[in-house]
Amino acid sequence: MNAPLPELSGRVAVVTGASGGMGRIIATDLARAGAHVIAVARDPARTDALRTGLGAQAAHRLHVVTADLSRRADVITASRTIRERHDRIHILVNNAGAHFPDHRLSADGVEMHIALDYLAAYGLTTLLDGPLRRGRARVVNVASDTLNDTRQIKLAGRPRPATLDLTGVDDLAQLNPRDGFVPFEAYARAKLMTVTAGFALARDLATDGVTLNALHPGIVATGIIDHLVPPLLRPLRGLIRRGMLTPAEGAKTATRLATDPDLVGVTGRYFVRDTDSATPAVSQDTGIQNRLLALSRTHFPG
């Protein structure tokens, strides 16, 4: 996991959520290894700081696409901009994500966890289908092992996996409704959707040599953690953070999946850090996978 990245000159990498946390580290490491990095981020000021931090030798390899990926229009515009500039993409790291402490709707009327933590990655991956296939790309989706256990405090009892019931659902805007909304479970469901759809997309993309894998990077001290810490433990938040991985440590799994020569051809997997791991049974159900893809295509027809 600590091995240096291979030489990436001539490679094009797209990294979302690239202006902070793990995304900044992933984008920086790929650019310093020689890749031309397209950093998709909402805050141009923070991406300017990212470019400055790269230094003169690598800053010219960073191109910024400003987008709020919770908005369908921005996902479409960002993918169009990338396609116009690059015929081939070799790496796509769908890292953008957030946890929201209350029920919020995106500009398109979709609950925000579904919009940002699932549909953004689905939309970019499918809208960049041609360049990804031509580049025989590696697609890496940053997920969370909350999909295997939605309990915030795990002191006793069995894991409680995230659920995904699409019975009677004819639009993804129906998921994570206001009534009965539990933020942590809504976040976990969106990450479960990313993995579930990813298994189906991986099978399709494999026909052209594209791999798609998901990962849980470990418990990383990023901004998301401030929302995920249960209220009773918030007075201890500083102490809890000190026991977590740094963003640089968390980023290593993503860059490994994106670049490690030993993982050529490995696809349709879910990794908890470096360990190939299981996901809830619903994610392996091809009927659920196909239904989820059908619902997702109504948001991004392609």
mmCIF file of C-alpha atoms in Angstrom:
data_model
loop_
_atom_site.group_PDB
_atom_site.id
_atom_site.type_symbol
_atom_site.label_atom_id
_atom_site.label_comp_id
_atom_site.label_asym_id
_atom_site.label_seq_id
_atom_site.Cartn_x
_atom_site.Cartn_y
_atom_site.Cartn_z
ATOM 1 C CA MET A 1 0.000 0.000 0.000
ATOM 2 C CA ASN A 2 2.964 2.355 0.534
ATOM 3 C CA ALA A 3 4.607 1.597 -2.813
ATOM 4 C CA PRO A 4 5.236 4.637 -5.035
ATOM 5 C CA LEU A 5 2.815 5.226 -7.869
ATOM 6 C CA PRO A 6 3.892 4.035 -11.311
ATOM 7 C CA GLU A 7 4.849 6.567 -13.967
ATOM 8 C CA LEU A 8 1.622 8.053 -15.374
ATOM 9 C CA SER A 9 2.891 10.348 -18.133
ATOM 10 C CA GLY A 10 0.414 10.529 -20.988
ATOM 11 C CA ARG A 11 -2.459 9.338 -18.781
ATOM 12 C CA VAL A 12 -5.597 11.378 -18.181
ATOM 13 C CA ALA A 13 -7.208 11.141 -14.742
ATOM 14 C CA VAL A 14 -10.487 12.639 -13.567
ATOM 15 C CA VAL A 15 -10.905 13.167 -9.819
ATOM 16 C CA THR A 16 -14.124 14.496 -8.291
ATOM 17 C CA GLY A 17 -14.293 16.252 -4.957
ATOM 18 C CA ALA A 18 -10.712 17.255 -5.646
ATOM 19 C CA SER A 19 -10.506 20.454 -3.624
ATOM 20 C CA GLY A 20 -10.284 19.003 -0.120
ATOM 21 C CA GLY A 21 -9.841 15.967 2.083
ATOM 22 C CA MET A 22 -8.917 12.778 0.276
ATOM 23 C CA GLY A 23 -9.671 14.214 -3.174
ATOM 24 C CA ARG A 24 -6.920 16.804 -2.870
ATOM 25 C CA ILE A 25 -4.414 14.088 -1.971
ATOM 26 C CA ILE A 26 -5.528 11.785 -4.801
ATOM 27 C CA ALA A 27 -5.332 14.564 -7.389
ATOM 28 C CA THR A 28 -1.937 15.693 -6.114
ATOM 29 C CA ASP A 29 -0.442 12.191 -6.117
ATOM 30 C CA LEU A 30 -1.678 11.423 -9.629
ATOM 31 C CA ALA A 31 -0.368 14.732 -11.008
ATOM 32 C CA ARG A 32 3.025 14.287 -9.371
ATOM 33 C CA ALA A 33 3.208 10.810 -10.919
ATOM 34 C CA GLY A 34 2.859 12.433 -14.348
ATOM 35 C CA ALA A 35 -0.862 12.190 -15.099
ATOM 36 C CA HIS A 36 -2.863 15.054 -16.554
ATOM 37 C CA VAL A 37 -5.474 15.522 -13.842
ATOM 38 C CA ILE A 38 -8.927 16.984 -14.353
ATOM 39 C CA ALA A 39 -10.034 18.144 -10.920
ATOM 40 C CA VAL A 40 -13.810 18.428 -10.669
ATOM 41 C CA ALA A 41 -14.717 20.563 -7.673
ATOM 42 C CA ARG A 42 -17.283 23.063 -6.487
ATOM 43 C CA ASP A 43 -14.935 25.688 -5.029
ATOM 44 C CA PRO A 44 -12.480 27.240 -7.520
ATOM 45 C CA ALA A 45 -10.578 29.054 -4.762
ATOM 46 C CA ARG A 46 -9.696 25.755 -3.107
ATOM 47 C CA THR A 47 -8.610 24.230 -6.426
ATOM 48 C CA ASP A 48 -6.364 27.258 -6.976
ATOM 49 C CA ALA A 49 -4.723 26.361 -3.677
ATOM 50 C CA LEU A 50 -4.390 22.781 -4.919
ATOM 51 C CA ARG A 51 -2.552 24.001 -8.015
ATOM 52 C CA THR A 52 -0.252 26.156 -5.924
ATOM 53 C CA GLY A 53 0.543 23.217 -3.674
ATOM 54 C CA LEU A 54 1.577 21.091 -6.644
ATOM 55 C CA GLY A 55 4.508 23.364 -7.389
ATOM 56 C CA ALA A 56 5.873 24.498 -10.730
ATOM 57 C CA GLN A 57 6.842 21.031 -11.939
ATOM 58 C CA ALA A 58 3.339 19.562 -11.752
ATOM 59 C CA ALA A 59 0.886 22.487 -11.654
ATOM 60 C CA HIS A 60 0.608 22.595 -15.446
ATOM 61 C CA ARG A 61 -0.806 19.060 -15.385
ATOM 62 C CA LEU A 62 -3.873 20.146 -13.406
ATOM 63 C CA HIS A 63 -7.040 21.338 -15.149
ATOM 64 C CA VAL A 64 -10.021 22.426 -13.076
ATOM 65 C CA VAL A 65 -13.658 21.896 -14.003
ATOM 66 C CA THR A 66 -15.939 23.752 -11.596
ATOM 67 C CA ALA A 67 -19.181 21.925 -10.862
ATOM 68 C CA ASP A 68 -21.693 21.297 -8.111
ATOM 69 C CA LEU A 69 -22.154 17.580 -8.677
ATOM 70 C CA SER A 70 -25.422 17.478 -6.735
ATOM 71 C CA ARG A 71 -26.929 19.259 -9.759
ATOM 72 C CA ARG A 72 -27.785 17.189 -12.822
ATOM 73 C CA ALA A 73 -27.009 20.112 -15.142
ATOM 74 C CA ASP A 74 -23.521 20.512 -13.682
ATOM 75 C CA VAL A 75 -22.756 16.783 -14.057
ATOM 76 C CA ILE A 76 -23.824 16.967 -17.709
ATOM 77 C CA THR A 77 -21.827 20.153 -18.363
ATOM 78 C CA ALA A 78 -18.715 18.804 -16.631
ATOM 79 C CA SER A 79 -18.821 15.558 -18.616
ATOM 80 C CA ARG A 80 -19.289 17.483 -21.860
ATOM 81 C CA THR A 81 -16.309 19.717 -21.074
ATOM 82 C CA ILE A 82 -14.140 16.689 -20.336
ATOM 83 C CA ARG A 83 -15.243 14.829 -23.499
ATOM 84 C CA GLU A 84 -14.516 17.871 -25.654
ATOM 85 C CA ARG A 85 -10.935 18.044 -24.377
ATOM 86 C CA HIS A 86 -10.049 14.378 -24.009
ATOM 87 C CA ASP A 87 -10.757 11.483 -26.333
ATOM 88 C CA ARG A 88 -9.450 9.006 -23.767
ATOM 89 C CA ILE A 89 -9.655 8.821 -19.996
ATOM 90 C CA HIS A 90 -7.463 6.350 -18.152
ATOM 91 C CA ILE A 91 -8.530 6.939 -14.542
ATOM 92 C CA LEU A 92 -11.797 8.130 -13.014
ATOM 93 C CA VAL A 93 -11.980 8.498 -9.240
ATOM 94 C CA ASN A 94 -15.514 9.292 -8.096
ATOM 95 C CA ASN A 95 -14.573 10.713 -4.720
ATOM 96 C CA ALA A 96 -17.101 13.543 -4.256
ATOM 97 C CA GLY A 97 -19.524 12.963 -1.420
ATOM 98 C CA ALA A 98 -21.008 14.379 1.744
ATOM 99 C CA HIS A 99 -23.159 13.564 4.743
ATOM 100 C CA PHE A 100 -26.106 15.872 5.419
ATOM 101 C CA PRO A 101 -27.448 16.131 8.984
ATOM 102 C CA ASP A 102 -30.990 16.928 7.889
ATOM 103 C CA HIS A 103 -33.333 16.232 4.985
ATOM 104 C CA ARG A 104 -32.432 18.335 1.953
ATOM 105 C CA LEU A 105 -33.398 18.233 -1.700
ATOM 106 C CA SER A 106 -31.090 18.930 -4.622
ATOM 107 C CA ALA A 107 -31.952 21.490 -7.285
ATOM 108 C CA ASP A 108 -33.539 18.584 -9.165
ATOM 109 C CA GLY A 109 -35.785 17.513 -6.281
ATOM 110 C CA VAL A 110 -33.699 14.475 -5.278
ATOM 111 C CA GLU A 111 -32.648 13.864 -1.681
ATOM 112 C CA MET A 112 -29.096 15.167 -1.378
ATOM 113 C CA HIS A 113 -27.386 11.910 -0.368
ATOM 114 C CA ILE A 114 -28.866 10.217 -3.445
ATOM 115 C CA ALA A 115 -27.977 13.179 -5.649
ATOM 116 C CA LEU A 116 -24.360 13.657 -4.578
ATOM 117 C CA ASP A 117 -23.255 10.329 -3.109
ATOM 118 C CA TYR A 118 -24.827 8.176 -5.830
ATOM 119 C CA LEU A 119 -26.132 9.958 -8.928
ATOM 120 C CA ALA A 120 -23.035 12.130 -9.417
ATOM 121 C CA ALA A 121 -20.765 9.091 -9.764
ATOM 122 C CA TYR A 122 -23.304 7.195 -11.862
ATOM 123 C CA GLY A 123 -23.819 10.192 -14.127
ATOM 124 C CA LEU A 124 -20.142 10.933 -14.731
ATOM 125 C CA THR A 125 -19.303 7.280 -15.339
ATOM 126 C CA THR A 126 -22.060 6.753 -17.895
ATOM 127 C CA LEU A 127 -21.704 10.143 -19.615
ATOM 128 C CA LEU A 128 -17.947 9.543 -20.010
ATOM 129 C CA ASP A 129 -18.561 6.029 -21.335
ATOM 130 C CA GLY A 130 -16.795 6.534 -24.691
ATOM 131 C CA PRO A 131 -13.548 8.081 -23.378
ATOM 132 C CA LEU A 132 -13.407 5.518 -20.562
ATOM 133 C CA ARG A 133 -13.725 2.627 -22.996
ATOM 134 C CA ARG A 134 -11.166 4.077 -25.405
ATOM 135 C CA GLY A 135 -8.750 4.573 -22.509
ATOM 136 C CA ARG A 136 -9.390 1.107 -21.042
ATOM 137 C CA ALA A 137 -9.834 3.052 -17.840
ATOM 138 C CA ARG A 138 -9.877 2.194 -14.189
ATOM 139 C CA VAL A 139 -12.945 3.584 -12.443
ATOM 140 C CA VAL A 140 -12.765 3.861 -8.658
ATOM 141 C CA ASN A 141 -15.833 4.713 -6.558
ATOM 142 C CA VAL A 142 -15.231 5.893 -3.013
ATOM 143 C CA ALA A 143 -17.966 4.309 -0.898
ATOM 144 C CA SER A 144 -18.312 3.686 2.845
ATOM 145 C CA ASP A 145 -18.628 0.561 4.937
ATOM 146 C CA THR A 146 -21.694 2.103 6.521
ATOM 147 C CA LEU A 147 -23.399 0.093 3.771
ATOM 148 C CA ASN A 148 -22.562 -3.022 5.813
ATOM 149 C CA ASP A 149 -23.549 -1.578 9.174
ATOM 150 C CA THR A 150 -25.673 1.526 9.727
ATOM 151 C CA ARG A 151 -25.193 1.562 13.498
ATOM 152 C CA GLN A 152 -23.343 4.667 14.596
ATOM 153 C CA ILE A 153 -22.317 3.122 17.903
ATOM 154 C CA LYS A 154 -21.185 -0.491 17.489
ATOM 155 C CA LEU A 155 -20.761 -1.684 21.046
ATOM 156 C CA ALA A 156 -23.003 -4.743 20.920
ATOM 157 C CA GLY A 157 -25.384 -6.603 18.683
ATOM 158 C CA ARG A 158 -25.230 -7.616 15.057
ATOM 159 C CA PRO A 159 -24.383 -5.355 12.126
ATOM 160 C CA ARG A 160 -27.388 -3.647 10.556
ATOM 161 C CA PRO A 161 -26.760 -3.399 6.783
ATOM 162 C CA ALA A 162 -28.195 -0.577 4.702
ATOM 163 C CA THR A 163 -31.409 -1.382 2.881
ATOM 164 C CA LEU A 164 -32.487 -0.768 -0.697
ATOM 165 C CA ASP A 165 -36.133 -1.548 -1.449
ATOM 166 C CA LEU A 166 -37.135 -0.486 -4.964
ATOM 167 C CA THR A 167 -40.598 -2.041 -4.800
ATOM 168 C CA GLY A 168 -43.072 0.453 -6.211
ATOM 169 C CA VAL A 169 -40.344 3.034 -6.852
ATOM 170 C CA ASP A 170 -40.627 4.731 -10.229
ATOM 171 C CA ASP A 171 -38.262 7.643 -9.559
ATOM 172 C CA LEU A 172 -35.147 7.883 -7.390
ATOM 173 C CA ALA A 173 -36.612 11.096 -5.960
ATOM 174 C CA GLN A 174 -38.873 8.823 -3.896
ATOM 175 C CA LEU A 175 -35.922 7.386 -1.949
ATOM 176 C CA ASN A 176 -34.867 8.786 1.435
ATOM 177 C CA PRO A 177 -38.166 10.661 1.976
ATOM 178 C CA ARG A 178 -38.632 13.284 4.677
ATOM 179 C CA ASP A 179 -40.950 11.069 6.710
ATOM 180 C CA GLY A 180 -38.866 8.785 8.896
ATOM 181 C CA PHE A 181 -35.611 10.312 7.618
ATOM 182 C CA VAL A 182 -32.473 9.078 9.413
ATOM 183 C CA PRO A 183 -29.379 10.902 8.051
ATOM 184 C CA PHE A 184 -26.844 8.135 8.710
ATOM 185 C CA GLU A 185 -29.054 5.502 7.078
ATOM 186 C CA ALA A 186 -29.751 7.797 4.119
ATOM 187 C CA TYR A 187 -25.998 8.242 3.616
ATOM 188 C CA ALA A 188 -25.382 4.489 3.860
ATOM 189 C CA ARG A 189 -28.194 3.753 1.382
ATOM 190 C CA ALA A 190 -26.662 6.099 -1.192
ATOM 191 C CA LYS A 191 -23.274 4.385 -0.799
ATOM 192 C CA LEU A 192 -24.985 0.992 -1.129
ATOM 193 C CA MET A 193 -26.563 2.216 -4.371
ATOM 194 C CA THR A 194 -23.132 3.211 -5.685
ATOM 195 C CA VAL A 195 -21.791 -0.287 -5.057
ATOM 196 C CA THR A 196 -24.928 -2.028 -6.361
ATOM 197 C CA ALA A 197 -25.006 -0.127 -9.648
ATOM 198 C CA GLY A 198 -21.226 -0.417 -9.886
ATOM 199 C CA PHE A 199 -21.363 -4.213 -9.987
ATOM 200 C CA ALA A 200 -23.658 -4.054 -13.024
ATOM 201 C CA LEU A 201 -21.676 -1.301 -14.752
ATOM 202 C CA ALA A 202 -18.464 -3.264 -14.193
ATOM 203 C CA ARG A 203 -19.832 -6.221 -16.159
ATOM 204 C CA ASP A 204 -20.764 -4.001 -19.092
ATOM 205 C CA LEU A 205 -17.556 -1.966 -19.119
ATOM 206 C CA ALA A 206 -15.388 -5.092 -18.902
ATOM 207 C CA THR A 207 -16.155 -5.865 -22.552
ATOM 208 C CA ASP A 208 -13.816 -2.989 -23.453
ATOM 209 C CA GLY A 209 -11.205 -3.575 -20.790
ATOM 210 C CA VAL A 210 -12.521 -1.008 -18.312
ATOM 211 C CA THR A 211 -12.440 -1.957 -14.631
ATOM 212 C CA LEU A 212 -14.712 -0.550 -11.937
ATOM 213 C CA ASN A 213 -14.189 -1.127 -8.222
ATOM 214 C CA ALA A 214 -15.458 0.476 -5.032
ATOM 215 C CA LEU A 215 -13.688 1.038 -1.750
ATOM 216 C CA HIS A 216 -14.084 2.010 1.855
ATOM 217 C CA PRO A 217 -10.912 3.960 2.680
ATOM 218 C CA GLY A 218 -11.119 3.389 6.431
ATOM 219 C CA ILE A 219 -12.357 5.882 9.004
ATOM 220 C CA VAL A 220 -10.743 9.073 7.744
ATOM 221 C CA ALA A 221 -10.660 12.408 9.568
ATOM 222 C CA THR A 222 -12.419 14.474 6.895
ATOM 223 C CA GLY A 223 -15.257 16.979 7.140
ATOM 224 C CA ILE A 224 -17.842 14.214 6.798
ATOM 225 C CA ILE A 225 -16.814 12.852 10.194
ATOM 226 C CA ASP A 226 -18.085 15.980 11.966
ATOM 227 C CA HIS A 227 -21.618 15.022 10.901
ATOM 228 C CA LEU A 228 -21.224 11.274 11.431
ATOM 229 C CA VAL A 229 -20.111 11.424 15.075
ATOM 230 C CA PRO A 230 -23.195 10.688 17.241
ATOM 231 C CA PRO A 231 -24.401 13.676 19.352
ATOM 232 C CA LEU A 232 -23.454 11.976 22.626
ATOM 233 C CA LEU A 233 -19.844 11.647 21.482
ATOM 234 C CA ARG A 234 -19.407 15.113 19.966
ATOM 235 C CA PRO A 235 -17.658 16.533 23.042
ATOM 236 C CA LEU A 236 -14.967 13.915 22.338
ATOM 237 C CA ARG A 237 -14.744 14.712 18.638
ATOM 238 C CA GLY A 238 -11.163 15.981 18.814
ATOM 239 C CA LEU A 239 -10.000 12.831 20.579
ATOM 240 C CA ILE A 240 -11.932 10.634 18.157
ATOM 241 C CA ARG A 241 -10.345 12.378 15.165
ATOM 242 C CA ARG A 242 -6.854 11.734 16.520
ATOM 243 C CA GLY A 243 -7.539 7.995 16.360
ATOM 244 C CA MET A 244 -8.611 8.115 12.707
ATOM 245 C CA LEU A 245 -6.669 7.855 9.480
ATOM 246 C CA THR A 246 -5.374 11.023 7.907
ATOM 247 C CA PRO A 247 -6.730 11.976 4.458
ATOM 248 C CA ALA A 248 -3.353 10.958 3.005
ATOM 249 C CA GLU A 249 -3.648 7.489 4.564
ATOM 250 C CA GLY A 250 -7.226 7.120 3.351
ATOM 251 C CA ALA A 251 -6.344 8.217 -0.172
ATOM 252 C CA LYS A 252 -3.838 5.388 -0.638
ATOM 253 C CA THR A 253 -6.496 2.745 -1.330
ATOM 254 C CA ALA A 254 -8.039 4.846 -4.096
ATOM 255 C CA THR A 255 -4.717 5.567 -5.793
ATOM 256 C CA ARG A 256 -3.729 1.921 -5.476
ATOM 257 C CA LEU A 257 -6.923 0.723 -7.172
ATOM 258 C CA ALA A 258 -6.405 3.340 -9.867
ATOM 259 C CA THR A 259 -2.757 2.582 -10.632
ATOM 260 C CA ASP A 260 -1.352 -0.656 -9.162
ATOM 261 C CA PRO A 261 -0.110 -2.942 -11.989
ATOM 262 C CA ASP A 262 -1.012 -5.982 -9.870
ATOM 263 C CA LEU A 263 -4.692 -5.006 -10.125
ATOM 264 C CA VAL A 264 -4.922 -4.929 -13.918
ATOM 265 C CA GLY A 265 -8.153 -6.655 -14.898
ATOM 266 C CA VAL A 266 -9.562 -6.777 -11.357
ATOM 267 C CA THR A 267 -13.140 -5.484 -11.521
ATOM 268 C CA GLY A 268 -16.507 -5.599 -9.832
ATOM 269 C CA ARG A 269 -14.993 -5.740 -6.330
ATOM 270 C CA TYR A 270 -15.463 -3.862 -3.074
ATOM 271 C CA PHE A 271 -12.394 -3.217 -0.931
ATOM 272 C CA VAL A 272 -12.184 -2.230 2.708
ATOM 273 C CA ARG A 273 -8.818 -0.568 2.489
ATOM 274 C CA ASP A 274 -6.679 -3.336 0.920
ATOM 275 C CA THR A 275 -9.046 -6.222 1.639
ATOM 276 C CA ASP A 276 -11.468 -7.567 -0.961
ATOM 277 C CA SER A 277 -14.700 -7.611 1.073
ATOM 278 C CA ALA A 278 -18.353 -8.607 1.000
ATOM 279 C CA THR A 279 -21.360 -6.328 0.583
ATOM 280 C CA PRO A 280 -25.041 -6.818 1.539
ATOM 281 C CA ALA A 281 -26.904 -9.493 -0.421
ATOM 282 C CA VAL A 282 -29.177 -6.935 -2.056
ATOM 283 C CA SER A 283 -26.183 -5.429 -3.863
ATOM 284 C CA GLN A 284 -25.487 -8.787 -5.542
ATOM 285 C CA ASP A 285 -29.075 -9.214 -6.786
ATOM 286 C CA THR A 286 -28.982 -8.705 -10.573
ATOM 287 C CA GLY A 287 -32.682 -7.846 -10.612
ATOM 288 C CA ILE A 288 -32.118 -5.021 -8.142
ATOM 289 C CA GLN A 289 -29.013 -3.918 -10.027
ATOM 290 C CA ASN A 290 -30.876 -3.719 -13.331
ATOM 291 C CA ARG A 291 -33.847 -1.928 -11.766
ATOM 292 C CA LEU A 292 -31.527 0.613 -10.182
ATOM 293 C CA LEU A 293 -29.792 1.225 -13.505
ATOM 294 C CA ALA A 294 -33.150 1.713 -15.242
ATOM 295 C CA LEU A 295 -34.217 4.292 -12.636
ATOM 296 C CA SER A 296 -30.840 6.032 -12.857
ATOM 297 C CA ARG A 297 -31.000 6.319 -16.647
ATOM 298 C CA THR A 298 -34.083 8.543 -16.337
ATOM 299 C CA HIS A 299 -31.837 11.113 -14.634
ATOM 300 C CA PHE A 300 -28.922 10.690 -17.049
ATOM 301 C CA PRO A 301 -30.253 9.235 -20.321
ATOM 302 C CA GLY A 302 -26.830 9.521 -21.986
#
